[in-house]
C-alpha cells in the first residue's frame, strides 16, 4: 500500500543527484502534491558518490515516498534497491525510486515520458493498453549516452519501423545499437558521420546529445537536416534553452519541432503516480513549468 494512503503526517520525496540546485523538478512536483492535498514536500538532495548509500538507505524512513534520481547516480543506485522494473533493467538506469511496504523499487520514467511527449504532438497512436505505437515511423536518434539509451528502448517499445543511432563516437552508437537489437527484429543502424544519413519519409529526429545546451551548435548539420521530408518531426530533449539551434534551424525549414519540457513534464507525472497511486494533475504541473521558464 502507498504511504500516502497510510498516513496524514508530513511526507518527503526528493531529487538525488549532483548538482541538483538548478533542477526544475520541485516546481513540477510541489504544485501537484499541493493540488491533490497530499502533505508531501519535494526536496533537493545534493548527494556525492560517497553519500549515495546513506542517502538511499534514508528513503526507507516511514515519512519518505521515494525519490527522483539524476546525473550522475542513475546507474549507481540500481544495486542499492530491492527490485527493479524490467524496462529500467534493460535501459540500465533508474530515475525514480518508490518506497513501498519497506522495500525500494526502481523505475525508469524517462522512456515512457518521451513517448507521452511525442504523443502530445500527435505522433503515434495510443493503444488500448495505454502504450503508444510509433508503427510506420523511422526514428533518428542523436546521441548514445544515458538519455539516448532510454530513448532507444522507448522507440523500439513503440514499434518504430527503423532506428538509426547517430553519435560522435561510433563505438558507443554501435554498442547501443547491438544491445537494443537483441530485443528487436527490425533494423537498427549506427553512424557517426551524418553525411551517410539517408532520410526516410515519416521521420522523427530525437536529439539526446547535450549539444545546444551551452552554445549555438547543432548535432545535425543544416544541409543534412534539409534533406528530410516536410512531415519530419524534430524533438530536442534539451529544455534549457527552450529553443536550441537545432530547433531553430528545423523551424526555419518548416519542420514541426518541440523541446524537452514535455518529456520532463511526463517523466515527472509518471513518477508522481508511482509515488502516490494517483493520477498526476498534468495541466497544473505543465502550467507551473511554463510559468517558471
Ligand atoms: P550523456 O550521457 O553525457 O551523453 C551525452 C551525449 O552527447 C553523448 O551521445 C555524447 O556523444 C554527445 N555529445 C556531447 N558533447 C558532444 C559534442 N561536442 N559533439 C557531439 N556530441 C556530443 O548525457 P545524457 O544524460 O544522455 O543527456 C543528454 C541530454 O539530454 C542533456 O542535454 C540532458 O539535459 C537531456 N535530457 C533531457 C531530459 C528531459 O526530460 N527532457 C531527460 C534526460 C536528459 P559521445 O558519446 O560521442 O561523447
Short mmCIF file of C-alpha atoms and ligand atoms in Angstrom, two decimals:
data_model
loop_
_atom_site.label_atom_id
_atom_site.label_comp_id
_atom_site.label_asym_id
_atom_site.label_seq_id
_atom_site.Cartn_x
_atom_site.Cartn_y
_atom_site.Cartn_z
CA UNK A 1 0.00 0.00 0.00
CA UNK A 2 1.24 3.53 -0.79
CA UNK A 3 2.47 5.56 2.20
CA UNK A 4 0.13 8.35 1.02
CA UNK A 5 -2.87 6.12 1.81
CA UNK A 6 -1.50 5.10 5.20
CA UNK A 7 -0.70 8.43 6.80
CA UNK A 8 -1.80 12.00 7.28
CA UNK A 9 1.62 13.18 8.54
CA UNK A 10 4.12 15.30 6.62
CA UNK A 11 5.84 13.28 3.90
CA UNK A 12 9.09 13.76 1.97
CA UNK A 13 10.27 13.00 -1.52
CA UNK A 14 13.23 14.49 -3.34
CA UNK A 15 15.83 14.55 -6.04
CA UNK A 16 19.11 12.68 -5.59
CA UNK A 17 21.89 14.00 -7.80
CA UNK A 18 24.93 16.20 -8.11
CA UNK A 19 24.30 19.01 -8.95
CA UNK A 20 20.61 19.48 -8.12
CA UNK A 21 20.32 23.19 -7.32
CA UNK A 22 19.03 24.20 -10.76
CA UNK A 23 16.56 21.35 -11.18
CA UNK A 24 13.05 22.10 -12.46
CA UNK A 25 11.62 19.10 -10.55
CA UNK A 26 10.40 20.97 -7.42
CA UNK A 27 8.37 23.42 -9.50
CA UNK A 28 6.89 20.44 -11.33
CA UNK A 29 6.14 18.20 -8.33
CA UNK A 30 5.27 20.58 -5.46
CA UNK A 31 2.17 22.07 -7.15
CA UNK A 32 0.98 18.52 -7.91
CA UNK A 33 1.19 17.47 -4.23
CA UNK A 34 -0.40 20.74 -3.12
CA UNK A 35 -3.25 20.48 -5.64
CA UNK A 36 -4.17 16.97 -4.54
CA UNK A 37 -3.83 17.90 -0.84
CA UNK A 38 -1.04 15.37 -0.26
CA UNK A 39 1.10 16.61 2.65
CA UNK A 40 4.41 15.98 0.91
CA UNK A 41 7.37 18.27 0.45
CA UNK A 42 9.68 17.88 -2.58
CA UNK A 43 13.31 18.46 -1.56
CA UNK A 44 16.64 18.74 -3.35
CA UNK A 45 19.12 16.19 -2.03
CA UNK A 46 22.60 17.08 -3.24
CA UNK A 47 24.39 13.74 -2.98
CA UNK A 48 28.02 12.87 -3.71
CA UNK A 49 29.05 9.35 -4.72
CA UNK A 50 30.36 8.80 -1.18
CA UNK A 51 26.96 9.77 0.29
CA UNK A 52 24.84 7.69 -2.07
CA UNK A 53 24.45 4.51 0.03
CA UNK A 54 23.42 6.50 3.10
CA UNK A 55 21.02 8.63 1.05
CA UNK A 56 19.30 5.63 -0.50
CA UNK A 57 19.04 3.97 2.91
CA UNK A 58 17.28 7.10 4.23
CA UNK A 59 14.49 6.55 1.68
CA UNK A 60 13.25 3.66 3.89
CA UNK A 61 12.22 6.08 6.64
CA UNK A 62 8.48 5.96 7.25
CA UNK A 63 7.81 9.52 6.04
CA UNK A 64 9.59 9.08 2.70
CA UNK A 65 7.73 8.36 -0.55
CA UNK A 66 10.89 7.78 -2.57
CA UNK A 67 12.99 9.89 -4.90
CA UNK A 68 13.90 11.01 -8.35
CA UNK A 69 17.46 10.26 -9.40
CA UNK A 70 19.55 12.31 -11.78
CA UNK A 71 23.13 12.62 -13.03
CA UNK A 72 25.47 11.01 -12.03
CA UNK A 73 23.63 8.36 -9.97
CA UNK A 74 21.05 6.78 -12.32
CA UNK A 75 23.12 3.61 -12.74
CA UNK A 76 24.84 3.56 -9.36
CA UNK A 77 21.57 3.41 -7.39
CA UNK A 78 20.47 0.18 -9.08
CA UNK A 79 22.33 -2.35 -6.88
CA UNK A 80 21.11 -0.47 -3.79
CA UNK A 81 17.42 -1.19 -4.49
CA UNK A 82 15.28 -4.23 -3.63
CA UNK A 83 13.60 -4.61 -7.01
CA UNK A 84 13.98 -3.04 -10.46
CA UNK A 85 11.31 -2.76 -13.10
CA UNK A 86 12.18 -4.78 -16.28
CA UNK A 87 12.30 -1.69 -18.54
CA UNK A 88 14.69 0.10 -16.15
CA UNK A 89 16.83 -3.07 -16.11
CA UNK A 90 17.00 -3.10 -19.92
CA UNK A 91 17.83 0.60 -20.06
CA UNK A 92 20.34 0.21 -17.25
CA UNK A 93 19.19 3.36 -15.44
CA UNK A 94 16.72 4.24 -12.69
CA UNK A 95 15.29 7.77 -12.44
CA UNK A 96 12.50 7.06 -9.94
CA UNK A 97 12.62 5.17 -6.63
CA UNK A 98 9.41 4.24 -4.82
CA UNK A 99 9.33 3.34 -1.11
CA UNK A 100 6.52 0.85 -0.68
CA UNK A 101 5.93 -1.61 2.21
CA UNK A 102 9.51 -1.16 3.49
CA UNK A 103 11.04 -2.01 0.10
CA UNK A 104 12.66 0.25 -2.50
CA UNK A 105 11.56 -0.22 -6.13
CA UNK A 106 13.38 1.30 -9.12
CA UNK A 107 11.75 2.54 -12.33
CA UNK A 108 12.69 4.49 -15.43
CA UNK A 109 10.02 7.01 -16.39
CA UNK A 110 12.24 8.89 -18.90
CA UNK A 111 11.42 6.33 -21.63
CA UNK A 112 7.64 6.48 -21.30
CA UNK A 113 7.94 10.23 -20.68
CA UNK A 114 9.48 10.66 -24.12
CA UNK A 115 6.71 8.66 -25.80
CA UNK A 116 3.98 10.58 -23.94
CA UNK A 117 5.69 13.80 -25.01
CA UNK A 118 5.76 12.75 -28.66
CA UNK A 119 2.12 11.70 -28.43
CA UNK A 120 1.24 15.21 -27.26
CA UNK A 121 2.32 16.37 -30.70
CA UNK A 122 0.03 13.80 -32.31
CA UNK A 123 2.78 11.36 -33.15
CA UNK A 124 1.72 7.74 -32.91
CA UNK A 125 -1.42 6.01 -31.71
CA UNK A 126 -2.45 5.29 -28.13
CA UNK A 127 -3.16 1.54 -27.83
CA UNK A 128 -5.96 0.03 -25.73
CA UNK A 129 -3.39 -0.87 -23.03
CA UNK A 130 -2.20 2.76 -22.85
CA UNK A 131 1.02 2.10 -24.75
CA UNK A 132 1.98 4.41 -27.61
CA UNK A 133 2.65 2.94 -31.03
CA UNK A 134 5.01 4.62 -33.49
CA UNK A 135 4.50 1.98 -36.19
CA UNK A 136 5.48 3.31 -39.59
CA UNK A 137 7.92 5.93 -38.29
CA UNK A 138 11.68 5.96 -38.76
CA UNK A 139 13.48 7.27 -35.68
CA UNK A 140 16.80 9.08 -35.97
CA UNK A 141 18.34 9.19 -32.52
CA UNK A 142 21.15 11.69 -31.99
CA UNK A 143 23.42 10.56 -29.15
CA UNK A 144 24.31 7.34 -27.38
CA UNK A 145 24.63 8.48 -23.76
CA UNK A 146 22.27 7.89 -20.84
CA UNK A 147 19.29 9.78 -22.25
CA UNK A 148 19.73 8.13 -25.64
CA UNK A 149 19.67 4.66 -24.06
CA UNK A 150 16.24 5.33 -22.56
CA UNK A 151 15.05 6.85 -25.83
CA UNK A 152 16.29 3.88 -27.89
CA UNK A 153 14.38 1.38 -25.73
CA UNK A 154 11.31 3.62 -25.73
CA UNK A 155 11.36 3.90 -29.52
CA UNK A 156 11.62 0.15 -30.09
CA UNK A 157 8.92 -0.49 -27.48
CA UNK A 158 6.74 1.83 -29.58
CA UNK A 159 7.46 -0.31 -32.66
CA UNK A 160 9.34 2.14 -34.91
CA UNK A 161 9.98 0.81 -38.41
CA UNK A 162 13.67 1.57 -38.27
CA UNK A 163 16.04 3.11 -35.70
CA UNK A 164 19.18 5.00 -36.72
CA UNK A 165 21.58 5.97 -33.93
CA UNK A 166 23.97 8.77 -34.82
CA UNK A 167 26.74 9.58 -32.35
CA UNK A 168 30.09 11.39 -32.38
CA UNK A 169 31.88 8.29 -31.11
CA UNK A 170 30.84 5.47 -33.42
CA UNK A 171 31.71 2.64 -31.00
CA UNK A 172 29.22 3.99 -28.49
CA UNK A 173 26.48 4.11 -31.12
CA UNK A 174 27.40 0.59 -32.25
CA UNK A 175 27.31 -0.74 -28.69
CA UNK A 176 23.89 0.76 -28.04
CA UNK A 177 22.55 -0.47 -31.40
CA UNK A 178 23.80 -4.01 -30.74
CA UNK A 179 22.27 -4.05 -27.28
CA UNK A 180 18.89 -2.72 -28.43
CA UNK A 181 18.89 -5.07 -31.43
CA UNK A 182 18.86 -8.04 -29.02
CA UNK A 183 15.31 -7.00 -28.12
CA UNK A 184 14.11 -6.08 -31.61
CA UNK A 185 13.75 -7.70 -35.00
CA UNK A 186 13.51 -4.56 -37.12
CA UNK A 187 16.60 -2.78 -38.49
CA UNK A 188 18.79 -0.70 -36.19
CA UNK A 189 21.73 1.20 -37.68
CA UNK A 190 24.60 3.12 -36.13
CA UNK A 191 26.52 6.01 -37.69
CA UNK A 192 28.97 8.71 -36.68
CA UNK A 193 29.12 10.64 -39.95
CA UNK A 194 25.78 12.34 -40.66
CA UNK A 195 26.58 12.60 -44.38
CA UNK A 196 25.68 8.89 -44.62
CA UNK A 197 22.24 9.52 -43.20
CA UNK A 198 19.58 8.63 -45.77
CA UNK A 199 16.29 10.25 -44.79
CA UNK A 200 13.07 8.22 -44.83
CA UNK A 201 9.52 9.50 -45.00
CA UNK A 202 7.77 9.93 -41.63
CA UNK A 203 10.91 10.51 -39.64
CA UNK A 204 11.20 11.54 -36.02
CA UNK A 205 14.54 13.05 -35.11
CA UNK A 206 15.28 12.95 -31.37
CA UNK A 207 18.23 14.88 -30.01
CA UNK A 208 19.59 13.11 -26.94
CA UNK A 209 23.00 14.77 -27.04
CA UNK A 210 23.89 17.73 -24.84
CA UNK A 211 24.91 19.76 -27.93
CA UNK A 212 22.98 23.00 -27.97
CA UNK A 213 22.75 23.42 -24.20
CA UNK A 214 25.56 25.90 -23.87
CA UNK A 215 26.20 27.27 -27.33
CA UNK A 216 24.54 27.73 -30.71
CA UNK A 217 25.67 24.48 -32.30
CA UNK A 218 23.54 21.70 -33.71
CA UNK A 219 24.15 17.94 -33.54
CA UNK A 220 22.85 17.71 -37.13
CA UNK A 221 24.32 19.93 -39.88
CA UNK A 222 21.71 22.09 -41.63
CA UNK A 223 22.44 20.60 -45.05
CA UNK A 224 21.65 17.12 -43.70
CA UNK A 225 18.51 18.30 -41.90
CA UNK A 226 17.29 19.95 -45.12
CA UNK A 227 17.23 16.52 -46.83
CA UNK A 228 14.35 15.38 -44.63
CA UNK A 229 10.71 15.47 -45.78
CA UNK A 230 8.42 18.26 -44.64
CA UNK A 231 6.50 15.81 -42.38
CA UNK A 232 9.61 15.21 -40.23
CA UNK A 233 9.25 15.94 -36.52
CA UNK A 234 12.28 17.19 -34.58
CA UNK A 235 12.28 16.62 -30.82
CA UNK A 236 15.10 18.09 -28.73
CA UNK A 237 15.38 16.66 -25.21
CA UNK A 238 17.11 19.88 -24.17
CA UNK A 239 14.68 22.28 -22.47
CA UNK A 240 17.06 24.99 -21.36
CA UNK A 241 17.40 26.92 -23.65
CA UNK A 242 13.84 26.37 -24.84
CA UNK A 243 14.87 26.84 -28.45
CA UNK A 244 18.16 25.21 -29.42
CA UNK A 245 19.97 25.87 -32.65
CA UNK A 246 18.71 22.51 -33.97
CA UNK A 247 15.09 23.50 -33.28
CA UNK A 248 15.61 26.96 -34.77
CA UNK A 249 17.00 25.52 -37.99
CA UNK A 250 14.25 22.90 -38.19
CA UNK A 251 11.57 25.55 -37.71
CA UNK A 252 13.12 27.74 -40.39
CA UNK A 253 12.86 24.73 -42.72
CA UNK A 254 9.17 24.41 -41.87
CA UNK A 255 9.53 21.20 -39.83
CA UNK A 256 7.46 20.55 -36.71
CA UNK A 257 9.50 20.80 -33.51
CA UNK A 258 9.29 20.52 -29.73
CA UNK A 259 11.73 20.94 -26.86
CA UNK A 260 12.34 18.64 -23.88
CA UNK A 261 9.95 20.37 -21.48
CA UNK A 262 7.15 17.97 -22.42
CA UNK A 263 9.38 14.96 -21.68
CA UNK A 264 10.40 16.49 -18.36
CA UNK A 265 6.71 17.01 -17.58
CA UNK A 266 5.63 13.48 -18.47
CA UNK A 267 8.51 11.66 -16.77
CA UNK A 268 7.65 13.69 -13.66
CA UNK A 269 3.93 12.96 -13.94
CA UNK A 270 4.65 9.22 -14.20
CA UNK A 271 6.94 9.39 -11.15
CA UNK A 272 4.22 11.24 -9.21
CA UNK A 273 1.73 8.47 -9.97
CA UNK A 274 4.21 5.81 -8.90
CA UNK A 275 4.77 7.53 -5.53
CA UNK A 276 1.14 8.36 -4.81
CA UNK A 277 -1.02 5.88 -6.80
CA UNK A 278 -2.93 8.94 -8.00
CA UNK A 279 -3.40 10.44 -11.45
CA UNK A 280 -0.96 13.34 -11.77
CA UNK A 281 -2.53 16.78 -12.35
CA UNK A 282 -0.58 17.19 -15.59
CA UNK A 283 -2.10 20.54 -16.54
CA UNK A 284 -1.18 22.07 -13.17
CA UNK A 285 2.35 20.70 -13.48
CA UNK A 286 2.65 22.00 -17.04
CA UNK A 287 1.40 25.47 -16.08
CA UNK A 288 3.91 25.70 -13.25
CA UNK A 289 6.74 24.58 -15.52
CA UNK A 290 5.87 27.07 -18.24
CA UNK A 291 5.43 29.88 -15.73
CA UNK A 292 8.98 29.39 -14.50
CA UNK A 293 10.76 29.02 -17.86
P1 LIG B 1 25.47 11.95 -21.53
O1 LIG B 1 25.23 10.57 -21.05
O2 LIG B 1 26.65 12.71 -21.04
O3 LIG B 1 25.56 11.86 -23.15
C1 LIG B 1 25.92 12.98 -23.91
C2 LIG B 1 25.73 12.71 -25.38
O4 LIG B 1 26.02 13.92 -26.08
C3 LIG B 1 26.64 11.64 -25.96
O5 LIG B 1 25.98 10.98 -27.01
C4 LIG B 1 27.82 12.48 -26.49
O6 LIG B 1 28.50 11.88 -27.56
C5 LIG B 1 27.07 13.68 -27.02
N1 LIG B 1 27.94 14.86 -27.06
C6 LIG B 1 28.37 15.59 -26.01
N2 LIG B 1 29.17 16.60 -26.45
C7 LIG B 1 29.25 16.49 -27.79
C8 LIG B 1 29.92 17.21 -28.81
N3 LIG B 1 30.68 18.28 -28.52
N4 LIG B 1 29.75 16.83 -30.10
C9 LIG B 1 28.97 15.77 -30.41
N5 LIG B 1 28.31 15.02 -29.48
C10 LIG B 1 28.45 15.38 -28.20
O7 LIG B 1 24.23 12.90 -21.25
P2 LIG B 1 22.68 12.47 -21.10
O8 LIG B 1 22.37 12.21 -19.68
O9 LIG B 1 22.44 11.38 -22.08
O10 LIG B 1 21.92 13.82 -21.51
C11 LIG B 1 21.88 14.27 -22.84
C12 LIG B 1 20.92 15.45 -22.97
O11 LIG B 1 19.57 15.03 -22.75
C13 LIG B 1 21.19 16.57 -21.96
O12 LIG B 1 21.09 17.78 -22.64
C14 LIG B 1 20.07 16.42 -20.94
O13 LIG B 1 19.72 17.67 -20.36
C15 LIG B 1 18.93 15.93 -21.83
N6 LIG B 1 17.90 15.20 -21.08
C16 LIG B 1 16.63 15.71 -21.07
C17 LIG B 1 15.64 15.03 -20.39
C18 LIG B 1 14.25 15.59 -20.37
O14 LIG B 1 13.43 15.18 -19.53
N7 LIG B 1 13.90 16.46 -21.28
C19 LIG B 1 15.92 13.83 -19.71
C20 LIG B 1 17.23 13.33 -19.75
C21 LIG B 1 18.22 14.04 -20.44
P3 LIG B 1 29.76 10.89 -27.32
O15 LIG B 1 29.17 9.57 -26.90
O16 LIG B 1 30.40 10.83 -28.66
O17 LIG B 1 30.60 11.52 -26.26
#
